[in-house]
Short mmCIF file of C-alpha atoms and ligand atoms in Angstrom, two decimals:
data_model
loop_
_atom_site.label_atom_id
_atom_site.label_comp_id
_atom_site.label_asym_id
_atom_site.label_seq_id
_atom_site.Cartn_x
_atom_site.Cartn_y
_atom_site.Cartn_z
CA MET A 1028 -8.23 -3.89 -13.61
CA ASN A 1029 -9.48 -0.23 -15.03
CA LEU A 1030 -11.48 2.48 -14.32
CA LYS A 1031 -14.43 1.04 -15.78
CA GLU A 1032 -14.30 -1.95 -13.76
CA ILE A 1033 -14.14 -0.05 -10.88
CA GLU A 1034 -17.02 2.11 -11.76
CA GLU A 1035 -19.04 -0.60 -12.10
CA ILE A 1036 -18.41 -1.84 -8.27
CA TYR A 1037 -18.36 1.45 -7.21
CA ASN A 1038 -22.00 2.04 -8.23
CA LEU A 1039 -23.61 -1.57 -7.54
CA PRO A 1040 -26.95 -1.17 -5.31
CA PHE A 1041 -25.58 -0.20 -1.99
CA LEU A 1042 -26.52 -3.15 -0.16
CA GLU A 1043 -25.11 -5.57 -2.88
CA LEU A 1044 -21.91 -3.73 -2.74
CA VAL A 1045 -21.21 -4.08 1.31
CA HIS A 1046 -21.94 -7.97 0.44
CA LYS A 1047 -19.72 -7.99 -2.36
CA ALA A 1048 -17.07 -6.37 0.35
CA GLN A 1049 -17.98 -8.54 2.56
CA ILE A 1050 -17.60 -11.67 1.30
CA VAL A 1051 -14.23 -10.03 0.02
CA HIS A 1052 -13.27 -8.94 3.78
CA LEU A 1053 -13.67 -12.69 5.18
CA GLU A 1054 -11.47 -14.38 2.68
CA ASN A 1055 -8.16 -12.70 3.45
CA PHE A 1056 -8.83 -11.43 7.14
CA ASN A 1057 -10.81 -12.10 10.19
CA GLN A 1058 -14.18 -9.76 10.65
CA ASN A 1059 -14.05 -9.57 14.17
CA GLU A 1060 -10.09 -7.66 14.38
CA VAL A 1061 -9.25 -4.12 14.09
CA GLN A 1062 -5.81 -2.78 14.12
CA ALA A 1063 -5.17 0.31 16.14
CA SER A 1064 -2.92 2.88 15.51
CA THR A 1065 -2.09 6.02 17.46
CA LEU A 1066 -1.56 9.56 15.96
CA ILE A 1067 1.18 11.56 17.46
CA ASN A 1068 1.85 15.21 16.41
CA ILE A 1069 5.27 15.40 16.73
CA LYS A 1070 5.86 18.87 15.00
CA SER A 1071 3.21 20.90 14.63
CA GLY A 1072 2.15 23.51 12.27
CA GLY A 1073 4.00 26.20 10.33
CA CYS A 1074 4.84 23.45 6.64
CA VAL A 1075 5.27 25.32 4.04
CA GLU A 1076 3.03 23.49 1.29
CA ASP A 1077 -0.01 24.67 -0.12
CA CYS A 1078 -2.10 21.91 0.81
CA SER A 1079 -5.87 23.24 0.94
CA TYR A 1080 -7.39 21.05 3.12
CA CYS A 1081 -4.93 21.18 5.74
CA SER A 1082 -4.85 23.55 9.36
CA GLN A 1083 -1.13 22.74 9.41
CA SER A 1084 0.26 25.07 6.15
CA VAL A 1085 1.40 28.39 6.69
CA LYS A 1086 -0.79 29.34 3.93
CA ASN A 1087 -3.60 28.98 5.61
CA ASN A 1088 -5.29 30.78 8.77
CA SER A 1089 -6.21 27.75 10.82
CA LYS A 1090 -5.96 28.28 14.82
CA ILE A 1091 -4.16 25.51 15.94
CA LYS A 1092 -1.31 24.75 18.20
CA ILE A 1093 1.80 25.17 16.86
CA HIS A 1094 4.87 23.26 18.33
CA LYS A 1095 8.52 22.34 17.33
CA LEU A 1096 9.87 18.46 17.31
CA MET A 1097 8.75 16.82 21.00
CA SER A 1098 11.36 14.86 23.03
CA THR A 1099 11.78 11.15 22.43
CA GLU A 1100 10.38 11.16 26.15
CA GLU A 1101 7.43 12.69 25.42
CA VAL A 1102 6.63 10.47 22.35
CA TYR A 1103 7.82 7.44 24.28
CA ASN A 1104 5.63 7.98 27.45
CA LEU A 1105 2.69 8.75 25.05
CA ALA A 1106 3.10 5.53 23.27
CA VAL A 1107 3.39 3.42 26.46
CA GLU A 1108 -0.24 5.27 27.41
CA ALA A 1109 -1.49 4.25 23.76
CA GLN A 1110 -0.41 0.38 24.22
CA LYS A 1111 -2.37 0.10 27.76
CA ASN A 1112 -5.27 1.20 25.82
CA GLY A 1113 -5.16 -1.28 22.97
CA ALA A 1114 -2.96 0.75 20.02
CA SER A 1115 -0.60 -2.05 18.06
CA ARG A 1116 1.20 0.79 16.24
CA VAL A 1117 2.63 4.39 16.84
CA CYS A 1118 2.14 6.82 13.81
CA LEU A 1119 4.42 10.00 13.67
CA GLY A 1120 3.26 13.05 11.67
CA ALA A 1121 5.73 15.56 11.65
CA ALA A 1122 4.44 18.92 9.19
CA TRP A 1123 7.25 19.14 7.11
CA ARG A 1124 7.58 19.15 3.45
CA GLU A 1125 10.66 17.14 3.57
CA ILE A 1126 13.17 15.33 5.94
CA ARG A 1127 16.09 17.69 6.44
CA ASP A 1128 19.54 16.34 7.76
CA ASN A 1129 19.65 18.06 11.29
CA SER A 1130 19.34 17.03 14.70
CA ASP A 1131 15.79 16.82 14.32
CA PHE A 1132 16.00 13.86 12.11
CA ASP A 1133 18.55 12.41 14.68
CA THR A 1134 15.62 12.80 17.79
CA ILE A 1135 13.55 11.11 14.81
CA LEU A 1136 15.34 8.02 14.73
CA ASP A 1137 15.73 8.22 18.46
CA MET A 1138 12.16 8.38 18.85
CA VAL A 1139 11.31 5.15 16.69
CA ARG A 1140 14.27 3.07 18.41
CA SER A 1141 12.39 4.11 21.42
CA ILE A 1142 9.21 2.75 20.66
CA LYS A 1143 10.47 -0.36 18.91
CA SER A 1144 11.65 -1.10 22.34
CA LEU A 1145 8.08 -1.42 23.27
CA LYS A 1146 7.21 -4.15 20.27
CA MET A 1147 5.11 -1.71 19.12
CA GLU A 1148 4.89 -1.06 15.12
CA VAL A 1149 5.88 2.22 14.05
CA CYS A 1150 4.68 4.42 11.33
CA SER A 1151 5.74 8.11 10.52
CA THR A 1152 4.88 10.61 7.77
CA LEU A 1153 7.43 13.15 7.05
CA GLY A 1154 6.96 14.28 4.03
CA PHE A 1155 9.71 13.77 0.63
CA VAL A 1156 12.26 11.92 1.55
CA THR A 1157 15.72 11.21 0.32
CA GLU A 1158 17.30 7.45 -0.95
CA GLU A 1159 19.25 8.08 2.07
CA GLN A 1160 17.30 8.83 4.96
CA ALA A 1161 14.74 6.16 3.59
CA MET A 1162 17.45 4.14 4.52
CA ARG A 1163 18.29 5.62 7.96
CA LEU A 1164 14.57 5.61 8.79
CA SER A 1165 14.21 1.43 7.85
CA GLY A 1166 17.79 1.09 9.75
CA ALA A 1167 16.06 1.84 13.06
CA GLY A 1168 13.39 -0.03 12.16
CA LEU A 1169 10.56 1.95 10.86
CA ASP A 1170 7.50 -0.72 9.87
CA TYR A 1171 5.57 2.05 7.33
CA TYR A 1172 5.88 5.07 5.86
CA ASN A 1173 2.39 6.70 5.15
CA HIS A 1174 2.42 9.50 2.10
CA ASN A 1175 -1.26 9.92 0.94
CA ILE A 1176 -1.83 10.48 -2.47
CA GLU A 1177 -4.98 12.40 -1.42
CA THR A 1178 -7.11 12.32 -4.70
CA SER A 1179 -6.63 11.76 -8.51
CA LYS A 1180 -3.64 12.50 -10.60
CA GLU A 1181 -6.01 14.99 -12.43
CA ASN A 1182 -7.36 16.85 -9.48
CA TYR A 1183 -4.10 16.95 -7.42
CA SER A 1184 -3.18 20.25 -9.32
CA ASN A 1185 -6.41 21.65 -7.42
CA ILE A 1186 -5.80 20.92 -4.17
CA VAL A 1187 -2.05 21.13 -4.05
CA THR A 1188 0.25 23.73 -6.37
CA THR A 1189 3.65 23.34 -4.34
CA HIS A 1190 4.35 19.94 -5.20
CA THR A 1191 2.84 17.25 -7.89
CA PHE A 1192 0.82 14.10 -7.61
CA GLN A 1193 4.63 12.58 -9.29
CA ASP A 1194 6.44 13.72 -6.56
CA ARG A 1195 4.46 11.76 -4.06
CA LEU A 1196 4.53 9.01 -6.33
CA ASP A 1197 8.43 8.92 -6.40
CA THR A 1198 8.23 9.31 -2.14
CA LEU A 1199 6.58 6.19 -1.98
CA GLU A 1200 8.87 4.13 -4.46
CA ILE A 1201 11.95 5.36 -2.01
CA ALA A 1202 10.28 4.25 0.79
CA ARG A 1203 9.51 0.99 -0.84
CA LYS A 1204 12.90 0.85 -1.63
CA ALA A 1205 14.41 1.20 1.64
CA GLY A 1206 12.61 -2.29 2.76
CA MET A 1207 9.67 -0.28 4.53
CA LYS A 1208 5.85 -1.26 3.94
CA LEU A 1209 3.68 1.45 2.56
CA CYS A 1210 0.69 3.30 3.61
CA SER A 1211 -0.81 5.26 1.28
CA GLY A 1212 -4.87 6.58 0.79
CA GLY A 1213 -6.23 9.98 0.53
CA ILE A 1214 -9.25 11.76 1.41
CA ILE A 1215 -12.80 12.15 0.53
CA GLY A 1216 -15.27 14.96 0.39
CA MET A 1217 -12.95 18.02 -0.51
CA GLY A 1218 -15.53 18.48 -3.82
CA GLU A 1219 -13.83 16.23 -6.34
CA SER A 1220 -16.28 14.11 -8.70
CA VAL A 1221 -17.31 10.37 -8.30
CA GLU A 1222 -14.32 10.02 -11.04
CA ASP A 1223 -11.66 11.37 -9.03
CA ARG A 1224 -12.45 8.94 -6.36
CA LEU A 1225 -12.12 6.12 -9.03
CA SER A 1226 -9.03 7.06 -10.35
CA MET A 1227 -7.46 7.67 -6.58
CA ILE A 1228 -8.63 4.06 -5.99
CA LEU A 1229 -7.28 2.67 -9.61
CA SER A 1230 -3.64 4.11 -8.89
CA LEU A 1231 -3.62 2.81 -5.41
CA ALA A 1232 -4.51 -0.58 -7.00
CA SER A 1233 -1.71 -0.27 -10.08
CA MET A 1234 1.26 0.01 -7.23
CA ASN A 1235 2.92 -3.10 -7.22
CA PRO A 1236 2.43 -4.47 -5.04
CA PRO A 1237 -0.70 -1.48 -3.83
CA PRO A 1238 0.32 -0.20 -0.28
CA ASN A 1239 -0.15 -2.37 2.88
CA SER A 1240 -2.09 0.02 4.40
CA ILE A 1241 -4.78 2.81 3.15
CA PRO A 1242 -6.13 5.21 4.86
CA VAL A 1243 -9.56 6.92 3.96
CA ASN A 1244 -9.89 9.88 5.55
CA ALA A 1245 -13.53 11.75 5.28
CA LEU A 1246 -12.62 15.57 4.90
CA ILE A 1247 -12.29 17.75 8.43
CA PRO A 1248 -13.16 21.00 6.65
CA MET A 1249 -10.56 23.18 8.97
CA GLN A 1250 -11.37 26.85 9.65
CA GLY A 1251 -9.03 28.89 8.32
CA THR A 1252 -8.45 26.75 4.95
CA PRO A 1253 -9.86 27.07 1.83
CA MET A 1254 -12.36 24.21 2.43
CA GLU A 1255 -13.59 25.57 5.73
CA GLU A 1256 -17.22 25.13 3.84
CA GLU A 1257 -17.07 21.91 2.47
CA THR A 1258 -19.61 19.61 3.08
CA SER A 1259 -20.43 17.56 -0.02
CA THR A 1260 -19.23 13.96 1.63
CA THR A 1261 -21.79 11.85 2.90
CA VAL A 1262 -21.38 8.55 5.00
CA TRP A 1263 -22.56 6.65 1.87
CA ASP A 1264 -19.90 7.84 -0.35
CA LEU A 1265 -17.88 6.85 2.73
CA VAL A 1266 -19.29 3.45 2.72
CA ARG A 1267 -18.87 3.07 -1.02
CA THR A 1268 -15.04 4.82 -1.34
CA ILE A 1269 -14.03 1.37 1.09
CA ALA A 1270 -15.82 -1.04 -0.16
CA THR A 1271 -14.97 -0.58 -3.54
CA MET A 1272 -11.40 -0.38 -2.18
CA ARG A 1273 -11.82 -3.60 -0.28
CA ILE A 1274 -12.82 -5.49 -3.70
CA VAL A 1275 -10.46 -4.32 -5.80
CA ILE A 1276 -7.46 -4.18 -3.55
CA PRO A 1277 -8.23 -7.27 -1.11
CA LYS A 1278 -4.98 -8.01 1.26
CA SER A 1279 -4.47 -4.59 2.25
CA SER A 1280 -5.62 -2.87 5.45
CA VAL A 1281 -8.05 0.02 5.08
CA ARG A 1282 -7.94 2.39 7.67
CA LEU A 1283 -11.33 4.46 8.28
CA SER A 1284 -9.40 7.66 9.53
CA ALA A 1285 -9.86 11.14 10.13
CA GLY A 1286 -13.82 12.21 10.18
CA ARG A 1287 -14.45 9.37 12.45
CA GLU A 1288 -15.78 11.84 15.06
CA ARG A 1289 -18.16 12.91 12.85
CA LEU A 1290 -20.18 9.60 12.37
CA SER A 1291 -22.07 7.60 14.35
CA LYS A 1292 -21.15 3.98 15.65
CA GLU A 1293 -23.79 2.74 13.41
CA GLY A 1294 -22.43 4.45 10.21
CA GLN A 1295 -19.27 3.29 11.16
CA ALA A 1296 -20.51 -0.58 11.94
CA LEU A 1297 -21.27 0.19 8.16
CA CYS A 1298 -17.51 1.10 7.26
CA PHE A 1299 -16.52 -1.96 9.04
CA MET A 1300 -18.79 -3.75 7.60
CA ALA A 1301 -17.66 -2.48 3.93
CA GLY A 1302 -14.43 -4.09 4.48
CA ALA A 1303 -12.04 -1.51 7.31
CA ASN A 1304 -10.48 -3.19 9.75
CA SER A 1305 -8.46 -0.38 11.11
CA VAL A 1306 -9.02 3.00 12.62
CA PHE A 1307 -6.56 5.22 14.64
CA LEU A 1308 -7.01 5.06 18.77
CA GLY A 1309 -7.10 8.23 20.48
CA GLU A 1310 -8.42 11.68 21.45
CA LYS A 1311 -6.86 13.63 19.22
CA LEU A 1312 -5.78 13.20 15.64
CA LEU A 1313 -2.89 15.56 14.43
CA THR A 1314 -4.73 18.89 15.22
CA THR A 1315 -8.05 17.75 15.45
CA LEU A 1316 -10.46 15.75 17.94
CA ASN A 1317 -11.15 12.06 17.26
CA GLN A 1318 -13.27 9.49 19.23
CA THR A 1319 -12.79 9.40 22.78
CA ILE A 1320 -11.03 5.64 24.17
CA ALA A 1321 -14.44 5.31 26.06
CA GLU A 1322 -16.35 5.79 23.13
CA ASP A 1323 -14.61 2.82 21.01
CA LYS A 1324 -14.38 0.88 23.55
CA ASP A 1325 -18.16 1.20 24.37
CA MET A 1326 -18.40 0.47 20.31
CA PHE A 1327 -15.61 -2.41 20.09
CA GLU A 1328 -17.86 -3.98 22.63
CA ILE A 1329 -21.30 -3.74 20.60
CA LEU A 1330 -19.73 -4.55 17.62
CA GLY A 1331 -17.86 -7.66 19.71
CA LEU A 1332 -13.98 -5.94 17.63
CA ARG A 1333 -11.14 -6.89 19.11
CA MET A 1334 -7.81 -4.93 19.16
CA LYS A 1335 -5.11 -6.77 16.98
N1 SAM B 2176 3.49 16.58 6.08
C1 SAM B 2176 3.01 15.35 5.74
C2 SAM B 2176 2.04 14.47 4.51
O1 SAM B 2176 1.83 15.56 3.48
O2 SAM B 2176 2.27 13.75 3.92
C3 SAM B 2176 2.31 14.63 6.59
C4 SAM B 2176 1.28 15.12 7.68
S1 SAM B 2176 -0.05 15.51 6.68
C5 SAM B 2176 -0.87 16.48 7.61
C6 SAM B 2176 -1.12 13.54 6.97
C7 SAM B 2176 -2.20 13.86 6.28
O3 SAM B 2176 -3.59 13.81 6.73
C8 SAM B 2176 -2.20 13.87 5.02
O4 SAM B 2176 -1.72 13.30 3.69
C9 SAM B 2176 -3.86 14.07 4.56
O5 SAM B 2176 -4.57 12.59 4.30
C10 SAM B 2176 -4.63 13.98 6.09
N2 SAM B 2176 -5.37 15.25 6.07
C11 SAM B 2176 -4.43 16.62 7.09
N3 SAM B 2176 -5.50 17.24 7.06
C12 SAM B 2176 -7.50 17.05 6.67
C13 SAM B 2176 -8.26 16.94 6.78
N4 SAM B 2176 -8.86 18.39 7.42
N5 SAM B 2176 -9.02 16.20 6.34
C14 SAM B 2176 -8.97 14.79 6.45
N6 SAM B 2176 -7.44 14.83 6.39
C15 SAM B 2176 -6.72 15.19 6.64
C1 DTB B 2177 -3.95 9.89 7.72
O1 DTB B 2177 -4.03 9.59 6.07
N1 DTB B 2177 -4.89 10.40 8.45
C2 DTB B 2177 -4.13 10.69 9.51
C3 DTB B 2177 -2.52 10.33 9.52
N2 DTB B 2177 -2.70 9.69 8.13
C4 DTB B 2177 -1.25 11.34 9.70
C5 DTB B 2177 -3.59 12.00 10.02
C6 DTB B 2177 -5.29 12.80 9.78
C7 DTB B 2177 -5.51 14.26 10.18
C8 DTB B 2177 -6.83 15.06 10.72
C9 DTB B 2177 -6.92 16.67 10.59
C10 DTB B 2177 -5.83 16.82 11.50
O2 DTB B 2177 -5.83 16.19 12.41
O3 DTB B 2177 -5.47 18.02 11.67
FE1 SF4 B 2178 -0.12 19.51 6.05
FE2 SF4 B 2178 1.54 17.64 4.77
FE3 SF4 B 2178 0.69 19.48 3.02
FE4 SF4 B 2178 2.06 20.34 4.97
S1 SF4 B 2178 3.18 18.76 3.29
S2 SF4 B 2178 0.67 21.59 4.33
S3 SF4 B 2178 1.74 19.17 7.16
S4 SF4 B 2178 -0.27 17.82 4.24
#
């Protein structure tokens, strides 16, 4: 697959694109099933990186609740609650540049083991990892490592200057080698061009194999960040991006991630028709609100969607 071919898919007439994506979706998945993960921001704010979309960077002036690492007990209780609501996976997020070998890391290994005891899957997104740290996470039972490529390699330095696109790819390879499944995707609506979106899709599709799980985040313009006034994305861009991913990367889960709370049920239904088959479930993402569980239950019932 090359950029030109992906471009032709992305630019198909809208209904034809969604139809093609649906055919591919049906060949690979049950269209009535969605997988639900719950997010827990186990360590909030104070990150030294300068990602310009992120409310948790010290370089930005977002008014968010900052807290140190939660306890295993708090995380376990949240996981139990999420399981009751239908989540099959817990994703632990920490606003860190990288993992350090200290007692916090030991606590995280504990959290992973305690969530595994509930027979749930566990994912974590903790920044950069060394090979040894990745082996320890994998050994504790961590199923997925999330590390998004965010945008195209060409656009990356416009969004983040404190690390590179290649750093992200290297971390993903470390996680893969340690035996974890990869979760990696990006954000749309940061002012990127369509070419940037296509290039990001090509980078994901070119990984060998592509990530098992691909989150598509619609930018939430956070107060206090350089992107607070960015409103360039529309539901149409989101659906086109999802449908193109579904066609180009047929076997991966595509997660309709951040930005869902601003979409109508009709908008979300279009995303599911285009091949999205996973969501974050729960009132909160990391520092922002998500759809409520009541709204989600209502939507799943309307659409006849079952949680896996
Ligand atoms: N520090 C780790 C890292 O950067 O990999 C993990 C935490 S980071 C907050 C997790 C992901 O959330 C980012 O990779 C990004 O894709 C997404 N994200 C953060 N802020 C966002 C925003 N304002 N809108 C949409 N997605 C966002
Ligand atoms: C991902 O791709 N999106 C999630 C998860 N992986 C960690 C995070 C979304 C964060 C949205 C902004 C916030 O709540 O701060
Ligand atoms: Fe936010 Fe992660 Fe970037 Fe830190 S590394 S500023 S937590 S996106």
